């Protein structure tokens, strides 16, 4: 890092992503991040109090990229709800699939946070549920409400939706995964039309 550059949380997060990709979540340290930035590890700790807080911030940043793209799709007024919902699930499916295959170290960090029951993961799932609810609630002729996050939403999202499950990278590459995805999304859409 150049001497005139200010150390910001954003720069630390960029460096942390780089370190996580290089070493993975088990071996990456705050000292490694500080070394990439050319600062002391104490400087990093001034922005993020613990290694866990830093790892959560990186994961939140990583997941928010998908959330942002899906929010744009959710807000677009030019598609009927079933078509929009299919496109939303397809985009999420591909994003998760690519993250598992193209960014395995950050995907591993996501898995670690799931194992730790991180609030970042629950927040991400809540955002996804709210986006689906928004699409469904705008559908003409809608008769019932989608799951509520506080009650059964996160469990239903994890259990029933065709998303690559953390830790199951082999399943993401299965030759039948697209067929399975279309079958489950088709079932959901038929249920909404009924």
C-alpha positions as protocol buffer text, in pm:
chain_id: "A"
residue {
  index: 1
  type: UNK
  ca { x: 0 y: 0 z: 0 }
}
residue {
  index: 2
  type: UNK
  ca { x: 136 y: 340 z: -90 }
}
residue {
  index: 3
  type: UNK
  ca { x: 224 y: 560 z: 207 }
}
residue {
  index: 4
  type: UNK
  ca { x: -28 y: 824 z: 100 }
}
residue {
  index: 5
  type: UNK
  ca { x: -322 y: 580 z: 73 }
}
residue {
  index: 6
  type: UNK
  ca { x: -562 y: 583 z: 364 }
}
residue {
  index: 7
  type: UNK
  ca { x: -640 y: 247 z: 519 }
}
residue {
  index: 8
  type: UNK
  ca { x: -1015 y: 197 z: 490 }
}
residue {
  index: 9
  type: UNK
  ca { x: -1246 y: -90 z: 572 }
}
residue {
  index: 10
  type: UNK
  ca { x: -1306 y: -138 z: 199 }
}
residue {
  index: 11
  type: UNK
  ca { x: -931 y: -175 z: 126 }
}
residue {
  index: 12
  type: UNK
  ca { x: -900 y: -422 z: 411 }
}
residue {
  index: 13
  type: UNK
  ca { x: -1190 y: -626 z: 273 }
}
residue {
  index: 14
  type: UNK
  ca { x: -1035 y: -632 z: -75 }
}
residue {
  index: 15
  type: UNK
  ca { x: -704 y: -750 z: 71 }
}
residue {
  index: 16
  type: UNK
  ca { x: -881 y: -1009 z: 285 }
}
residue {
  index: 17
  type: UNK
  ca { x: -1056 y: -1155 z: -19 }
}
residue {
  index: 18
  type: UNK
  ca { x: -718 y: -1180 z: -189 }
}
residue {
  index: 19
  type: UNK
  ca { x: -566 y: -1354 z: 116 }
}
residue {
  index: 20
  type: UNK
  ca { x: -863 y: -1592 z: 151 }
}
residue {
  index: 21
  type: UNK
  ca { x: -834 y: -1689 z: -214 }
}
residue {
  index: 22
  type: UNK
  ca { x: -462 y: -1749 z: -175 }
}
residue {
  index: 23
  type: UNK
  ca { x: -461 y: -1941 z: 155 }
}
residue {
  index: 24
  type: UNK
  ca { x: -822 y: -2045 z: 224 }
}
residue {
  index: 25
  type: UNK
  ca { x: -1016 y: -1973 z: 544 }
}
residue {
  index: 26
  type: UNK
  ca { x: -824 y: -2220 z: 762 }
}
residue {
  index: 27
  type: UNK
  ca { x: -479 y: -2073 z: 693 }
}
residue {
  index: 28
  type: UNK
  ca { x: -550 y: -1705 z: 625 }
}
residue {
  index: 29
  type: UNK
  ca { x: -450 y: -1474 z: 909 }
}
residue {
  index: 30
  type: UNK
  ca { x: -492 y: -1107 z: 993 }
}
residue {
  index: 31
  type: UNK
  ca { x: -113 y: -1080 z: 971 }
}
residue {
  index: 32
  type: UNK
  ca { x: -135 y: -1199 z: 608 }
}
residue {
  index: 33
  type: UNK
  ca { x: -393 y: -930 z: 536 }
}
residue {
  index: 34
  type: UNK
  ca { x: -178 y: -664 z: 704 }
}
residue {
  index: 35
  type: UNK
  ca { x: 126 y: -779 z: 503 }
}
residue {
  index: 36
  type: UNK
  ca { x: -65 y: -739 z: 174 }
}
residue {
  index: 37
  type: UNK
  ca { x: -164 y: -387 z: 281 }
}
residue {
  index: 38
  type: UNK
  ca { x: 182 y: -297 z: 411 }
}
residue {
  index: 39
  type: UNK
  ca { x: 52 y: -211 z: 760 }
}
residue {
  index: 40
  type: UNK
  ca { x: 67 y: -366 z: 1106 }
}
residue {
  index: 41
  type: UNK
  ca { x: -197 y: -619 z: 1206 }
}
residue {
  index: 42
  type: UNK
  ca { x: -301 y: -370 z: 1477 }
}
residue {
  index: 43
  type: UNK
  ca { x: -409 y: -130 z: 1200 }
}
residue {
  index: 44
  type: UNK
  ca { x: -641 y: -397 z: 1063 }
}
residue {
  index: 45
  type: UNK
  ca { x: -782 y: -464 z: 1411 }
}
residue {
  index: 46
  type: UNK
  ca { x: -869 y: -96 z: 1445 }
}
residue {
  index: 47
  type: UNK
  ca { x: -1125 y: -149 z: 1167 }
}
residue {
  index: 48
  type: UNK
  ca { x: -1230 y: -506 z: 1253 }
}
residue {
  index: 49
  type: UNK
  ca { x: -1204 y: -607 z: 1619 }
}
residue {
  index: 50
  type: UNK
  ca { x: -1159 y: -980 z: 1553 }
}
residue {
  index: 51
  type: UNK
  ca { x: -1066 y: -1221 z: 1276 }
}
residue {
  index: 52
  type: UNK
  ca { x: -1424 y: -1351 z: 1290 }
}
residue {
  index: 53
  type: UNK
  ca { x: -1563 y: -999 z: 1236 }
}
residue {
  index: 54
  type: UNK
  ca { x: -1333 y: -952 z: 938 }
}
residue {
  index: 55
  type: UNK
  ca { x: -1436 y: -1287 z: 790 }
}
residue {
  index: 56
  type: UNK
  ca { x: -1804 y: -1204 z: 839 }
}
residue {
  index: 57
  type: UNK
  ca { x: -1759 y: -865 z: 671 }
}
residue {
  index: 58
  type: UNK
  ca { x: -1591 y: -1030 z: 370 }
}
residue {
  index: 59
  type: UNK
  ca { x: -1870 y: -1286 z: 342 }
}
residue {
  index: 60
  type: UNK
  ca { x: -2138 y: -1017 z: 374 }
}
residue {
  index: 61
  type: UNK
  ca { x: -1971 y: -817 z: 97 }
}
residue {
  index: 62
  type: UNK
  ca { x: -1945 y: -1128 z: -120 }
}
residue {
  index: 63
  type: UNK
  ca { x: -2310 y: -1224 z: -70 }
}
residue {
  index: 64
  type: UNK
  ca { x: -2435 y: -868 z: -121 }
}
residue {
  index: 65
  type: UNK
  ca { x: -2313 y: -876 z: -480 }
}
residue {
  index: 66
  type: UNK
  ca { x: -2569 y: -1148 z: -554 }
}
residue {
  index: 67
  type: UNK
  ca { x: -2836 y: -969 z: -352 }
}
residue {
  index: 68
  type: UNK
  ca { x: -2783 y: -651 z: -554 }
}
residue {
  index: 69
  type: UNK
  ca { x: -2817 y: -828 z: -889 }
}
residue {
  index: 70
  type: UNK
  ca { x: -3129 y: -1009 z: -769 }
}
residue {
  index: 71
  type: UNK
  ca { x: -3279 y: -683 z: -634 }
}
residue {
  index: 72
  type: UNK
  ca { x: -3248 y: -529 z: -981 }
}
residue {
  index: 73
  type: UNK
  ca { x: -3429 y: -828 z: -1129 }
}
residue {
  index: 74
  type: UNK
  ca { x: -3695 y: -812 z: -855 }
}
residue {
  index: 75
  type: UNK
  ca { x: -3760 y: -444 z: -920 }
}
residue {
  index: 76
  type: UNK
  ca { x: -3790 y: -473 z: -1298 }
}
residue {
  index: 77
  type: UNK
  ca { x: -4153 y: -406 z: -1397 }
}
residue {
  index: 78
  type: UNK
  ca { x: -4133 y: -552 z: -1747 }
}
residue {
  index: 79
  type: UNK
  ca { x: -4199 y: -923 z: -1675 }
}
residue {
  index: 80
  type: UNK
  ca { x: -4497 y: -1117 z: -1544 }
}
residue {
  index: 81
  type: UNK
  ca { x: -4442 y: -1258 z: -1193 }
}
residue {
  index: 82
  type: UNK
  ca { x: -4396 y: -1626 z: -1294 }
}
residue {
  index: 83
  type: UNK
  ca { x: -4136 y: -1534 z: -1557 }
}
residue {
  index: 84
  type: UNK
  ca { x: -3962 y: -1297 z: -1316 }
}
residue {
  index: 85
  type: UNK
  ca { x: -3961 y: -1560 z: -1041 }
}
residue {
  index: 86
  type: UNK
  ca { x: -3811 y: -1819 z: -1276 }
}
residue {
  index: 87
  type: UNK
  ca { x: -3544 y: -1571 z: -1386 }
}
residue {
  index: 88
  type: UNK
  ca { x: -3475 y: -1481 z: -1021 }
}
residue {
  index: 89
  type: UNK
  ca { x: -3422 y: -1845 z: -922 }
}
residue {
  index: 90
  type: UNK
  ca { x: -3213 y: -1911 z: -1234 }
}
residue {
  index: 91
  type: UNK
  ca { x: -2989 y: -1614 z: -1157 }
}
residue {
  index: 92
  type: UNK
  ca { x: -2948 y: -1720 z: -793 }
}
residue {
  index: 93
  type: UNK
  ca { x: -2880 y: -2079 z: -894 }
}
residue {
  index: 94
  type: UNK
  ca { x: -2609 y: -1975 z: -1139 }
}
residue {
  index: 95
  type: UNK
  ca { x: -2455 y: -1727 z: -896 }
}
residue {
  index: 96
  type: UNK
  ca { x: -2429 y: -1990 z: -621 }
}
residue {
  index: 97
  type: UNK
  ca { x: -2305 y: -2248 z: -869 }
}
residue {
  index: 98
  type: UNK
  ca { x: -2031 y: -2018 z: -995 }
}
residue {
  index: 99
  type: UNK
  ca { x: -1932 y: -1917 z: -643 }
}
residue {
  index: 100
  type: UNK
  ca { x: -1890 y: -2281 z: -547 }
}
residue {
  index: 101
  type: UNK
  ca { x: -1691 y: -2361 z: -861 }
}
residue {
  index: 102
  type: UNK
  ca { x: -1508 y: -2037 z: -944 }
}
residue {
  index: 103
  type: UNK
  ca { x: -1439 y: -1897 z: -596 }
}
residue {
  index: 104
  type: UNK
  ca { x: -1392 y: -2206 z: -376 }
}
residue {
  index: 105
  type: UNK
  ca { x: -1195 y: -2031 z: -101 }
}
residue {
  index: 106
  type: UNK
  ca { x: -1463 y: -1768 z: -41 }
}
residue {
  index: 107
  type: UNK
  ca { x: -1726 y: -2040 z: -73 }
}
residue {
  index: 108
  type: UNK
  ca { x: -1536 y: -2229 z: 198 }
}
residue {
  index: 109
  type: UNK
  ca { x: -1549 y: -1917 z: 416 }
}
residue {
  index: 110
  type: UNK
  ca { x: -1926 y: -1906 z: 363 }
}
residue {
  index: 111
  type: UNK
  ca { x: -1940 y: -2271 z: 475 }
}
residue {
  index: 112
  type: UNK
  ca { x: -1742 y: -2189 z: 789 }
}
residue {
  index: 113
  type: UNK
  ca { x: -1989 y: -1912 z: 874 }
}
residue {
  index: 114
  type: UNK
  ca { x: -2283 y: -2146 z: 821 }
}
residue {
  index: 115
  type: UNK
  ca { x: -2121 y: -2390 z: 1062 }
}
residue {
  index: 116
  type: UNK
  ca { x: -2079 y: -2105 z: 1311 }
}
residue {
  index: 117
  type: UNK
  ca { x: -2446 y: -2003 z: 1269 }
}
residue {
  index: 118
  type: UNK
  ca { x: -2342 y: -1657 z: 1160 }
}
residue {
  index: 119
  type: UNK
  ca { x: -2597 y: -1380 z: 1147 }
}
residue {
  index: 120
  type: UNK
  ca { x: -2454 y: -1282 z: 807 }
}
residue {
  index: 121
  type: UNK
  ca { x: -2592 y: -1601 z: 652 }
}
residue {
  index: 122
  type: UNK
  ca { x: -2933 y: -1564 z: 817 }
}
residue {
  index: 123
  type: UNK
  ca { x: -2949 y: -1202 z: 701 }
}
residue {
  index: 124
  type: UNK
  ca { x: -2865 y: -1309 z: 344 }
}
residue {
  index: 125
  type: UNK
  ca { x: -3139 y: -1571 z: 348 }
}
residue {
  index: 126
  type: UNK
  ca { x: -3382 y: -1313 z: 485 }
}
residue {
  index: 127
  type: UNK
  ca { x: -3301 y: -1076 z: 197 }
}
residue {
  index: 128
  type: UNK
  ca { x: -3360 y: -1356 z: -54 }
}
residue {
  index: 129
  type: UNK
  ca { x: -3695 y: -1446 z: 105 }
}
residue {
  index: 130
  type: UNK
  ca { x: -3804 y: -1081 z: 100 }
}
residue {
  index: 131
  type: UNK
  ca { x: -3718 y: -1059 z: -270 }
}
residue {
  index: 132
  type: UNK
  ca { x: -3922 y: -1371 z: -351 }
}
residue {
  index: 133
  type: UNK
  ca { x: -4209 y: -1236 z: -141 }
}
residue {
  index: 134
  type: UNK
  ca { x: -4196 y: -909 z: -331 }
}
residue {
  index: 135
  type: UNK
  ca { x: -4226 y: -1086 z: -665 }
}
residue {
  index: 136
  type: UNK
  ca { x: -4507 y: -1314 z: -547 }
}
residue {
  index: 137
  type: UNK
  ca { x: -4704 y: -1037 z: -377 }
}
residue {
  index: 138
  type: UNK
  ca { x: -4709 y: -837 z: -700 }
}
residue {
  index: 139
  type: UNK
  ca { x: -4848 y: -1132 z: -898 }
}
residue {
  index: 140
  type: UNK
  ca { x: -5200 y: -1070 z: -1028 }
}
residue {
  index: 141
  type: UNK
  ca { x: -5460 y: -1296 z: -866 }
}
residue {
  index: 142
  type: UNK
  ca { x: -5236 y: -1396 z: -577 }
}
residue {
  index: 143
  type: UNK
  ca { x: -5436 y: -1576 z: -306 }
}
residue {
  index: 144
  type: UNK
  ca { x: -5187 y: -1662 z: -33 }
}
residue {
  index: 145
  type: UNK
  ca { x: -4873 y: -1524 z: 121 }
}
residue {
  index: 146
  type: UNK
  ca { x: -4530 y: -1679 z: 85 }
}
residue {
  index: 147
  type: UNK
  ca { x: -4348 y: -1800 z: 398 }
}
residue {
  index: 148
  type: UNK
  ca { x: -4261 y: -1541 z: 663 }
}
residue {
  index: 149
  type: UNK
  ca { x: -3891 y: -1524 z: 758 }
}
residue {
  index: 150
  type: UNK
  ca { x: -3962 y: -1540 z: 1132 }
}
residue {
  index: 151
  type: UNK
  ca { x: -4172 y: -1851 z: 1102 }
}
residue {
  index: 152
  type: UNK
  ca { x: -4084 y: -2096 z: 827 }
}
residue {
  index: 153
  type: UNK
  ca { x: -3915 y: -1896 z: 552 }
}
residue {
  index: 154
  type: UNK
  ca { x: -3546 y: -1978 z: 608 }
}
residue {
  index: 155
  type: UNK
  ca { x: -3617 y: -2346 z: 667 }
}
residue {
  index: 156
  type: UNK
  ca { x: -3835 y: -2368 z: 353 }
}
residue {
  index: 157
  type: UNK
  ca { x: -3580 y: -2179 z: 147 }
}
residue {
  index: 158
  type: UNK
  ca { x: -3298 y: -2411 z: 253 }
}
residue {
  index: 159
  type: UNK
  ca { x: -3503 y: -2730 z: 225 }
}
residue {
  index: 160
  type: UNK
  ca { x: -3713 y: -2682 z: -85 }
}
residue {
  index: 161
  type: UNK
  ca { x: -3539 y: -2449 z: -323 }
}
residue {
  index: 162
  type: UNK
  ca { x: -3297 y: -2573 z: -588 }
}
residue {
  index: 163
  type: UNK
  ca { x: -2989 y: -2400 z: -453 }
}
residue {
  index: 164
  type: UNK
  ca { x: -2644 y: -2554 z: -441 }
}
residue {
  index: 165
  type: UNK
  ca { x: -2603 y: -2653 z: -79 }
}
residue {
  index: 166
  type: UNK
  ca { x: -2288 y: -2535 z: 98 }
}
residue {
  index: 167
  type: UNK
  ca { x: -2036 y: -2814 z: 122 }
}
residue {
  index: 168
  type: UNK
  ca { x: -2185 y: -3004 z: -171 }
}
residue {
  index: 169
  type: UNK
  ca { x: -1967 y: -2877 z: -453 }
}
residue {
  index: 170
  type: UNK
  ca { x: -1983 y: -3216 z: -628 }
}
residue {
  index: 171
  type: UNK
  ca { x: -2363 y: -3186 z: -651 }
}
residue {
  index: 172
  type: UNK
  ca { x: -2332 y: -2850 z: -823 }
}
residue {
  index: 173
  type: UNK
  ca { x: -2141 y: -3015 z: -1106 }
}
residue {
  index: 174
  type: UNK
  ca { x: -2378 y: -3313 z: -1136 }
}
residue {
  index: 175
  type: UNK
  ca { x: -2496 y: -3366 z: -1495 }
}
residue {
  index: 176
  type: UNK
  ca { x: -2862 y: -3363 z: -1383 }
}
residue {
  index: 177
  type: UNK
  ca { x: -2846 y: -3043 z: -1179 }
}
residue {
  index: 178
  type: UNK
  ca { x: -3015 y: -2824 z: -1444 }
}
residue {
  index: 179
  type: UNK
  ca { x: -3296 y: -3076 z: -1487 }
}
residue {
  index: 180
  type: UNK
  ca { x: -3344 y: -3093 z: -1112 }
}
residue {
  index: 181
  type: UNK
  ca { x: -3344 y: -2713 z: -1091 }
}
residue {
  index: 182
  type: UNK
  ca { x: -3610 y: -2681 z: -1363 }
}
residue {
  index: 183
  type: UNK
  ca { x: -3824 y: -2951 z: -1199 }
}
residue {
  index: 184
  type: UNK
  ca { x: -3828 y: -2782 z: -859 }
}
residue {
  index: 185
  type: UNK
  ca { x: -3881 y: -2429 z: -995 }
}
residue {
  index: 186
  type: UNK
  ca { x: -4152 y: -2562 z: -1226 }
}
residue {
  index: 187
  type: UNK
  ca { x: -4327 y: -2716 z: -926 }
}
residue {
  index: 188
  type: UNK
  ca { x: -4308 y: -2387 z: -735 }
}
residue {
  index: 189
  type: UNK
  ca { x: -4447 y: -2191 z: -1029 }
}
residue {
  index: 190
  type: UNK
  ca { x: -4732 y: -2438 z: -1084 }
}
residue {
  index: 191
  type: UNK
  ca { x: -4815 y: -2402 z: -715 }
}
residue {
  index: 192
  type: UNK
  ca { x: -4831 y: -2025 z: -749 }
}
residue {
  index: 193
  type: UNK
  ca { x: -5060 y: -2049 z: -1052 }
}
residue {
  index: 194
  type: UNK
  ca { x: -5297 y: -2295 z: -878 }
}
